[in-house]
Coordinates of C-alpha atoms in Angstrom, one line a residue:
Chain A
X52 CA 18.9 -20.8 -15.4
X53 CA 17.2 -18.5 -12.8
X54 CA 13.9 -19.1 -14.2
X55 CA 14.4 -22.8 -14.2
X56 CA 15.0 -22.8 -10.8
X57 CA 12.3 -19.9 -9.7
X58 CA 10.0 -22.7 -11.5
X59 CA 11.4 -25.7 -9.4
X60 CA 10.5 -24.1 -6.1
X61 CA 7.2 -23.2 -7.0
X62 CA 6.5 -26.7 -8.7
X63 CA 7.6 -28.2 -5.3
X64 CA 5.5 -26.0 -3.7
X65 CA 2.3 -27.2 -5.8
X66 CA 3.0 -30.6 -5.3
X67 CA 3.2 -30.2 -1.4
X68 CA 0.2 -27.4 -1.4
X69 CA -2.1 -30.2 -3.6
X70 CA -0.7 -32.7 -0.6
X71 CA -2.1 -30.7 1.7
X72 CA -5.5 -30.1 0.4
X73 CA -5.8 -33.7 0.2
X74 CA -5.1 -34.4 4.0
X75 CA -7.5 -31.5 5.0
X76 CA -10.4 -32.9 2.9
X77 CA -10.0 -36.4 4.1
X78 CA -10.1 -34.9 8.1
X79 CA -13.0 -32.4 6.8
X80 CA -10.8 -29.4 8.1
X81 CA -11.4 -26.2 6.5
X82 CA -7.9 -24.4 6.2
X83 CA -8.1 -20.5 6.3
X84 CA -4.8 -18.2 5.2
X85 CA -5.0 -14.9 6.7
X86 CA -2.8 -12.2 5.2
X87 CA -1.9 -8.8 5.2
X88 CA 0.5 -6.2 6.1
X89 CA 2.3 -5.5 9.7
X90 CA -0.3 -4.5 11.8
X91 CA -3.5 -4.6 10.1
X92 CA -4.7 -6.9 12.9
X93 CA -4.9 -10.4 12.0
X94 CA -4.1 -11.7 15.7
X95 CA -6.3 -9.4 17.2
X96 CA -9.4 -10.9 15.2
X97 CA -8.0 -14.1 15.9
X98 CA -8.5 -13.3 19.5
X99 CA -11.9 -12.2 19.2
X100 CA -13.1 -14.8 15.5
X101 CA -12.0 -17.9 17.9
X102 CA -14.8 -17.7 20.4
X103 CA -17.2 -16.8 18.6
X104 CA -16.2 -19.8 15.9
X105 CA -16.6 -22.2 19.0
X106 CA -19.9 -20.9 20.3
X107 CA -20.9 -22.2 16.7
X108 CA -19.5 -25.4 18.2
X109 CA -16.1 -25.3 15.4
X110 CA -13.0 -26.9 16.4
X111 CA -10.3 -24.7 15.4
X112 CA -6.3 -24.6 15.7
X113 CA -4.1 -22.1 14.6
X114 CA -1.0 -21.8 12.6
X115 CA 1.5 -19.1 13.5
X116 CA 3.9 -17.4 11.1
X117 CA 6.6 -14.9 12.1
X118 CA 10.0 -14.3 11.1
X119 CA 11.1 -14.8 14.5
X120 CA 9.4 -14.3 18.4
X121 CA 6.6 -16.5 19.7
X122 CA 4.5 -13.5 20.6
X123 CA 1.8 -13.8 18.6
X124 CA 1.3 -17.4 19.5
X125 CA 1.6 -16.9 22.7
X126 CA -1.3 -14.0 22.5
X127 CA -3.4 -16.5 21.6
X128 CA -2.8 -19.2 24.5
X129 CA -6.0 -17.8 26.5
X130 CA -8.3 -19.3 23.7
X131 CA -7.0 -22.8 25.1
X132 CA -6.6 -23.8 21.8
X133 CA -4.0 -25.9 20.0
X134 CA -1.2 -23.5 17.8
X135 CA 1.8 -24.1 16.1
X136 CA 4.4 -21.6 16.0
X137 CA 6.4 -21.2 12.3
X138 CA 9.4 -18.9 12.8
X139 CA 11.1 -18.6 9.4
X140 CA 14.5 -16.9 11.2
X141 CA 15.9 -21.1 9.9
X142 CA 15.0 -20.5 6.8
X143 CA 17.1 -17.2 6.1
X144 CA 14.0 -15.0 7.4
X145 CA 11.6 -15.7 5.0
X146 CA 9.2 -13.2 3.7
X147 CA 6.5 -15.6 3.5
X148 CA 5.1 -19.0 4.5
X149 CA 5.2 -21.9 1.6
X150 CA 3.7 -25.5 1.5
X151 CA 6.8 -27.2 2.5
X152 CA 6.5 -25.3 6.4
X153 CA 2.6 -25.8 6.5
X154 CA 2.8 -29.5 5.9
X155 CA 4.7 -30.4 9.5
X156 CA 3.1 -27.7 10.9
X157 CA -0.1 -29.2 10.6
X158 CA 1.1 -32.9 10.9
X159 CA 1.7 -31.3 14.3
X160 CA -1.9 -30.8 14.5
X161 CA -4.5 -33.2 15.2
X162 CA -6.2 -32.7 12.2
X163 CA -9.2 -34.9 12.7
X164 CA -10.4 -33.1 15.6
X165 CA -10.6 -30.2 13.9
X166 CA -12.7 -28.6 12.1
X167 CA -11.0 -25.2 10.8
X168 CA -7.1 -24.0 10.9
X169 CA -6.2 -20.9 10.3
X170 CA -2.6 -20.1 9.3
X171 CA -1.7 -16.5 10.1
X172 CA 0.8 -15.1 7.9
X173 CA 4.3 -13.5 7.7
X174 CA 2.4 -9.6 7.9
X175 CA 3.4 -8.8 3.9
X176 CA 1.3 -7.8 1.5
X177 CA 3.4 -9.0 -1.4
X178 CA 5.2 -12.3 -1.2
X179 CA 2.6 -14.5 0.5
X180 CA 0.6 -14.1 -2.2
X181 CA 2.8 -15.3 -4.7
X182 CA 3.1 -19.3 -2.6
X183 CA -0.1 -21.8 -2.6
X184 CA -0.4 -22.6 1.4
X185 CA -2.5 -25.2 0.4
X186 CA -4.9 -23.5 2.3
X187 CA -9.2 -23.7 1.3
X188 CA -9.8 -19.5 1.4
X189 CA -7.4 -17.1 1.5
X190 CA -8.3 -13.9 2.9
X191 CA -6.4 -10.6 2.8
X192 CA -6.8 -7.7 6.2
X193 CA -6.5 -3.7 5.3
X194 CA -6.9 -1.5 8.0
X195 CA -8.6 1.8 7.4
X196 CA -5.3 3.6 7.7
X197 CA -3.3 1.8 5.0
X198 CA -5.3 4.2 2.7
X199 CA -7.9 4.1 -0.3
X200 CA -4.8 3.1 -3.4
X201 CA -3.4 -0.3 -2.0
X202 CA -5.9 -2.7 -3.9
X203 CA -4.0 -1.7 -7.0
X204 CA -0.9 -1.1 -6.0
X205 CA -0.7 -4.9 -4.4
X206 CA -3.1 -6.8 -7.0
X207 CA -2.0 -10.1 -6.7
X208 CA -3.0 -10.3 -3.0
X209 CA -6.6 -8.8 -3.9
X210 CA -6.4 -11.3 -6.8
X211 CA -6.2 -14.5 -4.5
X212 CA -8.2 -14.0 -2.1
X213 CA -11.7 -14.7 -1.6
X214 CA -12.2 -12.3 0.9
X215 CA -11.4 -9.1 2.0
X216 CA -11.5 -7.5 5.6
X217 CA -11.7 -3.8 5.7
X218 CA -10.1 -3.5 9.5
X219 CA -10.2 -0.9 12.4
X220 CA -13.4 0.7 10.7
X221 CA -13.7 1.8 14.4
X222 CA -10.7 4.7 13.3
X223 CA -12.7 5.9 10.4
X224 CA -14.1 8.9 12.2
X225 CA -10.3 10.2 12.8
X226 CA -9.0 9.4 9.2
X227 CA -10.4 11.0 6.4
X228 CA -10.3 7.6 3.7
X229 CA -13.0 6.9 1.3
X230 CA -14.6 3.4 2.2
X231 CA -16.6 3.5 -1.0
X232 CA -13.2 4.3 -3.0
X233 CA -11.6 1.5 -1.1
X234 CA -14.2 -0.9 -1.8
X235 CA -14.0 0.1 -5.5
X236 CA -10.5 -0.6 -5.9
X237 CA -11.2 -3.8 -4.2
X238 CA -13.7 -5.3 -6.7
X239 CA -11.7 -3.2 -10.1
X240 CA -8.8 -6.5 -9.3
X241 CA -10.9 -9.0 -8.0
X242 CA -14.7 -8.5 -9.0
X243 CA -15.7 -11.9 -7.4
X244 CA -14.0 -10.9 -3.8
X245 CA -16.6 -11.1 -0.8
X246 CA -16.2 -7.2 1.7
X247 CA -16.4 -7.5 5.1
X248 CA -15.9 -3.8 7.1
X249 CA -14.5 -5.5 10.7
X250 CA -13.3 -3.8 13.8
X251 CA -11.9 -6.4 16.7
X252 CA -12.4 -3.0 19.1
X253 CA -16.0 -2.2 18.1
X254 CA -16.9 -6.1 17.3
X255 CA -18.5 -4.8 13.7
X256 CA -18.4 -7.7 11.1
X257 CA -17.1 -10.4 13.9
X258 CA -20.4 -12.0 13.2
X259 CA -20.5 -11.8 9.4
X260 CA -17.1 -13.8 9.0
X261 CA -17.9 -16.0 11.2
X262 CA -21.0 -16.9 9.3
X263 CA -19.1 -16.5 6.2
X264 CA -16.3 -19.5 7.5
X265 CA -19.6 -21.6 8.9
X266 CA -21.2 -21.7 5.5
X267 CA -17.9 -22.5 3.7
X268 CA -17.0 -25.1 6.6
X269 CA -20.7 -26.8 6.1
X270 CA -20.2 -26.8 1.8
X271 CA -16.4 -28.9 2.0
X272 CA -18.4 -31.2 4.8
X273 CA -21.2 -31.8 2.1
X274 CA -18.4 -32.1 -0.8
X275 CA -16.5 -34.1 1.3
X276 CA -19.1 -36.8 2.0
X277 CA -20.5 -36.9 -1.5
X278 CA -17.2 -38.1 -2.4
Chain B
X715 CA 23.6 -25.1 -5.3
X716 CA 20.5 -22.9 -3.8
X717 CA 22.8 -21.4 -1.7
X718 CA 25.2 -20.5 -4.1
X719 CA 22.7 -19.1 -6.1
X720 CA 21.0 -16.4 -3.7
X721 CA 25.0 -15.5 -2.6
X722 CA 25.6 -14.6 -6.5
X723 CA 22.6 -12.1 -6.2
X724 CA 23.3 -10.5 -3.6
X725 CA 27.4 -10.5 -4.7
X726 CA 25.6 -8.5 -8.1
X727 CA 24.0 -6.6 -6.0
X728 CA 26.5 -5.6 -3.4
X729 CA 28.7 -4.3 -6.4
X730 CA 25.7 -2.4 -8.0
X731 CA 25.6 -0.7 -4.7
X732 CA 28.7 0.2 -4.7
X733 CA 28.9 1.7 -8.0
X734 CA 26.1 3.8 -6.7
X735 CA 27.8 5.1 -3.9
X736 CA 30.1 6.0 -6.1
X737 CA 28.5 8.1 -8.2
X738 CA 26.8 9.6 -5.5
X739 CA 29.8 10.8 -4.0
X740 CA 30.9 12.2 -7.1
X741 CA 28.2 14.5 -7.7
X742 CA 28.1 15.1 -3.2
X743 CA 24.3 13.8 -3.7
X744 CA 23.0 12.3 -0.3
X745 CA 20.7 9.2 -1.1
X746 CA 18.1 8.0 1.1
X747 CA 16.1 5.0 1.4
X748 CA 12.3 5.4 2.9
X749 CA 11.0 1.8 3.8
X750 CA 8.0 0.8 5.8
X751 CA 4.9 -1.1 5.4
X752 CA 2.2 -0.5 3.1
X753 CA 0.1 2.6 4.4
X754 CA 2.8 3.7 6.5
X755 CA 2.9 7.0 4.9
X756 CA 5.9 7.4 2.8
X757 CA 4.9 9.0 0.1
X758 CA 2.6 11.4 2.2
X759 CA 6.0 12.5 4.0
X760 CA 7.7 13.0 1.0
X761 CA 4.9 15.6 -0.1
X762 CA 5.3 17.5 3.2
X763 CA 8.8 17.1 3.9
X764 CA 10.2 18.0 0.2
X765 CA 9.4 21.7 0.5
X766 CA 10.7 22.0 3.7
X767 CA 14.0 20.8 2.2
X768 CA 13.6 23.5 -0.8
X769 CA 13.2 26.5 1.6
X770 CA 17.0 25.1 3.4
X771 CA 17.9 25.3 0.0
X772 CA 18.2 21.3 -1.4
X773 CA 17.4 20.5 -4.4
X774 CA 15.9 17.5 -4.0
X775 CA 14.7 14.3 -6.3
X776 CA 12.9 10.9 -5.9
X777 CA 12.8 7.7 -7.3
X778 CA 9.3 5.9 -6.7
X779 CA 9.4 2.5 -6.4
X780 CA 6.0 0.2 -6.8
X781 CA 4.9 -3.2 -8.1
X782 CA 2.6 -1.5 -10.6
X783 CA 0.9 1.8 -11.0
X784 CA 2.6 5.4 -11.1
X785 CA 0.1 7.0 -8.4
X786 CA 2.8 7.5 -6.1
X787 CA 4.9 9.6 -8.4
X788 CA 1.7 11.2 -9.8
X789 CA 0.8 12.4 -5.8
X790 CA 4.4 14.1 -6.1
X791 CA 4.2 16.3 -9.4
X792 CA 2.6 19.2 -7.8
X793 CA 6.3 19.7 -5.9
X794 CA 7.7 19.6 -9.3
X795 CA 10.8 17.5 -9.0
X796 CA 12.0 15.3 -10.7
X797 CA 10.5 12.1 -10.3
X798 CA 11.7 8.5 -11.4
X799 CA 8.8 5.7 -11.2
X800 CA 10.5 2.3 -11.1
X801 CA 7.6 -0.6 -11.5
X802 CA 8.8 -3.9 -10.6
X803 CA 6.1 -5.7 -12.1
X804 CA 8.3 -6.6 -15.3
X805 CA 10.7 -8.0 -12.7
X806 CA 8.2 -10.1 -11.6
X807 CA 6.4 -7.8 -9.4
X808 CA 9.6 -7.7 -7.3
X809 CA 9.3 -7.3 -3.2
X810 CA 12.0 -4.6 -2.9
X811 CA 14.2 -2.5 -5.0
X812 CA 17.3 -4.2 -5.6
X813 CA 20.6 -1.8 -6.7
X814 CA 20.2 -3.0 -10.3
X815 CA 17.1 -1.0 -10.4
X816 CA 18.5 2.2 -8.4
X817 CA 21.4 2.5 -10.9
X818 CA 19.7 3.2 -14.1
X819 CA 17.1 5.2 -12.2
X820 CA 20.0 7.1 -10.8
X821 CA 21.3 7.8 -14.2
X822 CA 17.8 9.5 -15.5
X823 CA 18.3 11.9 -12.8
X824 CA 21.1 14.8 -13.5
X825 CA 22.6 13.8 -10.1
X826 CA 25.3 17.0 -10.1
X827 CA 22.6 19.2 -10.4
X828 CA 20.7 17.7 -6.7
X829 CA 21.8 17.5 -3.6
X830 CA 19.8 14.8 -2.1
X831 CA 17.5 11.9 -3.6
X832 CA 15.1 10.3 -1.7
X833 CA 14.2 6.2 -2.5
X834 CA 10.3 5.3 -1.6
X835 CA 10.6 1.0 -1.5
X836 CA 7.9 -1.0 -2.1
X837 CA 5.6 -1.2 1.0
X838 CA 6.9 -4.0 2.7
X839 CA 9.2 -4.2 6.2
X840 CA 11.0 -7.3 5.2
X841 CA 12.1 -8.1 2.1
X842 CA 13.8 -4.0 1.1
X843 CA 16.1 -4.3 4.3
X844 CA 17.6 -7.3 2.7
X845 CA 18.9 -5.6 -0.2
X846 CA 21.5 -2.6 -0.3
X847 CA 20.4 0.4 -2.9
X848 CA 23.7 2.2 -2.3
X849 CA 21.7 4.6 -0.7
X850 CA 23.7 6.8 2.5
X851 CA 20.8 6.5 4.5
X852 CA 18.4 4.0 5.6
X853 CA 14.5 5.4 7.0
X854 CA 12.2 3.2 8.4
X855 CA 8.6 4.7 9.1
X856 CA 6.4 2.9 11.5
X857 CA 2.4 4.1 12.0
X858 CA 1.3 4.0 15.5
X859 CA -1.3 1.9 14.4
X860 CA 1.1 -1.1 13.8
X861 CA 2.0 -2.1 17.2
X862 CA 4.4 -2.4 19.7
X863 CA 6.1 -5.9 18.8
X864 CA 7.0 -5.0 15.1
X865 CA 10.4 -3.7 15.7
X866 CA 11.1 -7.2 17.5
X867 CA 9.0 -9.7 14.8
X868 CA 10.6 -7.4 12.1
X869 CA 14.1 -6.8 13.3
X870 CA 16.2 -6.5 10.0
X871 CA 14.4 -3.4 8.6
X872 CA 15.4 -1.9 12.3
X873 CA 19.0 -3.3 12.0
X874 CA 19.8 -2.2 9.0
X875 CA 18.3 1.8 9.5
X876 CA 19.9 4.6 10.9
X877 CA 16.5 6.2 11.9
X878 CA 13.1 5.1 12.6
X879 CA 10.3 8.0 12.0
X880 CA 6.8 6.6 14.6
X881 CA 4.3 8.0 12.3
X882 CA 0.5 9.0 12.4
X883 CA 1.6 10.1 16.1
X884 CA -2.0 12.7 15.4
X885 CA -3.9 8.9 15.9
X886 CA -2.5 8.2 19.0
X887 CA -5.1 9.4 20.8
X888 CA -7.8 7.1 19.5
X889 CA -5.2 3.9 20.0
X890 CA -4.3 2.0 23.3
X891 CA -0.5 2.3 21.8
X892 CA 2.3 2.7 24.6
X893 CA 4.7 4.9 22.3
X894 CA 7.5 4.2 25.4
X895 CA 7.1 0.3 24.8
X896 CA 7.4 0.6 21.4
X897 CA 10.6 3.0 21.7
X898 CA 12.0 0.6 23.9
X899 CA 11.9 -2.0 21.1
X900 CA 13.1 -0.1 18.7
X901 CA 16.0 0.1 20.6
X902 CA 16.0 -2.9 21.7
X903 CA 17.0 -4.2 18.0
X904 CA 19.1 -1.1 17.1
X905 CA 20.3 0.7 20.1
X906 CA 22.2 3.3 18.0
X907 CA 18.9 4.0 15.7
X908 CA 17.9 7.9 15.9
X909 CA 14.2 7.8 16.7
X910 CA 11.7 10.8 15.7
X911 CA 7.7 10.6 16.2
X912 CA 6.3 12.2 13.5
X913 CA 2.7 13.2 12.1
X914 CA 2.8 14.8 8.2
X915 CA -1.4 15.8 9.3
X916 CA -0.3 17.9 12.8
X917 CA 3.6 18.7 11.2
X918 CA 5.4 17.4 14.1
X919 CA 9.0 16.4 13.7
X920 CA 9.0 17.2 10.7
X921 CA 11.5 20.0 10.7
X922 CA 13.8 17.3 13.0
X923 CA 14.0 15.0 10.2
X924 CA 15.1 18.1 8.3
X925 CA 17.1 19.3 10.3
X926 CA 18.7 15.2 11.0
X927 CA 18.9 15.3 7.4
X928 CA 20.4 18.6 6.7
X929 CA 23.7 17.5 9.4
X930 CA 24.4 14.7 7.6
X931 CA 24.1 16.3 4.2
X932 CA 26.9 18.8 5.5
X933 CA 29.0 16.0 6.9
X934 CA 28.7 14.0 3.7
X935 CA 29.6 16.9 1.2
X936 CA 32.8 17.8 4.1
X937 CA 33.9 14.1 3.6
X938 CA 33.9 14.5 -0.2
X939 CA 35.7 17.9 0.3
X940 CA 38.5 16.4 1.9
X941 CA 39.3 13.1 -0.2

């Protein structure tokens, strides 16, 4: 009987994560999920990605996720850009964000004018993985400090993701963590994963996701009018 | 029916827990429950606090819990204790440990013959505080490199703990971190919570989580005295 009902919620979620990949194609919006632990520092490169992401002339929104506060979204108001705050506190503190909180969240949006949302998740590294956002790329943060072994001690995360973000490289000098162990770890769950080595203090790698999201943006535009 | 559902789990595992603390009394063991984020540093404060517990004379044990692998137990054999690897992965790569996973790990270990067990949770600061292991003690480390605003984005792992541990305190110098701030919240959330700043690289406070740990050992084993 659990299992039935394990299965409903995650069928429901399907069907609303298929719903939304359907509304972001038709508006040509490329929809990014960040993930990651606490603290790895997904707002922070949100603070810095944003600008540099509208210098390449992208129109971009965010989508914030917490349990509860507003702080993160509120971080982010400088970048005069349009967010949506999630808090899952309503939803008996959910570990995670599903489908069925994306979809208003983005009706919220105006989707058309935009040309790339990125949803920034509840800060786990287990339980986002295991719901479809609906979302085009999904790409997981580790900071330098969270150590060499978590690739394979979290595999589904590394597993759905097509990119990786090896954060705060600008600590490396202090810590004594093996990049290239790291990065091995990385590619033994998901050998197809794309590595980017970032640091929002330094600015190392800012450039190389952004042209990572510009290439990705430009391919759904091309599949999108081919249609 | 959802609802009533999610109440029967934790009903399950509410009486689980209480079994535990049962049998934990019984044999005057002290049980505590580590919990923190991925890369926090758990296991790495296990290795250096564990033989400072031997020389006050505890015997001591641990029960590792991960989605999948056994590194973290392996990390711990040179301190040759027992060691009990729960992997969740069978569960369905569970979040947290839940008390129906603590019991029969409990009875692997001849509890009359230790004084205190230590739980390592999966890395994660939201979904273990939701779930009672019968343990006496609840532990929540925090790295300096997290943040300030995690105690108040993440406030049930700081409600439900009766001491938070600030670790990595030897980065602090390389960070912009305002360890007063983040004290604040801490308190802010739990304003009975002990508080300790460690580093398991420099050694500091480590001997105060001993000693924190040795106190309530004492008081524990004079409460079962008395009944």
């Amino acid at each position: 009987m659990e299992i039935k009902i394990v299965r409903n919620v995650l069928e429901a979620n399907d069907k609303l994560a298929a719903e939304i990949r359907q509304r972001t194609a038709e508006s040509q919006t490329l929809l990014v999920n960040l993930m990651s632990s606490p603290g790895s520092g997904k707002t922070t490169l949100l603070e810095k990605l944003v600008p540099m992401l509208q210098l390449k002339g992208h129109k971009v929104g965010v989508i914030e996720g917490d349990i509860t506060t507003t702080m993160d979204a509120e971080r982010l108001q400088p970048l005069n850009i349009p967010v949506v705050q999630i808090n899952t506190e309503p939803f008996g503190g959910d570990c995670h964000l599903g489908a069925e909180v994306i979809l208003p969240a983005l009706e919220s949006l105006k989707l058309s004018q935009l040309d790339q949302v990125f949803i920034e998740n509840v800060g786990n590294l287990v339980c986002p993985a295991e719901f479809d956002t609906g979302a085009d790329l999904n790409v997981v943060l580790l900071s330098v400090t969270e150590g060499e072994d978590k690739p394979l001690k979290y595999p589904l995360m590394f597993r759905v993701c097509q990119l990786a973000l090896i954060s705060k490289t600008d600590l490396l000098p202090h810590l004594g963590l093996n990049v290239n162990l790291l990065r091995q770890n990385i590619l033994k769950i998901n050998p197809k994963i794309g590595i980017i080595p970032i640091s929002s203090n330094s600015g190392e790698g800012l450039s190389a996701i952004a042209d990572w999201l510009s290439i990705r943006l430009k391919r759904a535009q091309i599949q999108n009018i081919a249609r």
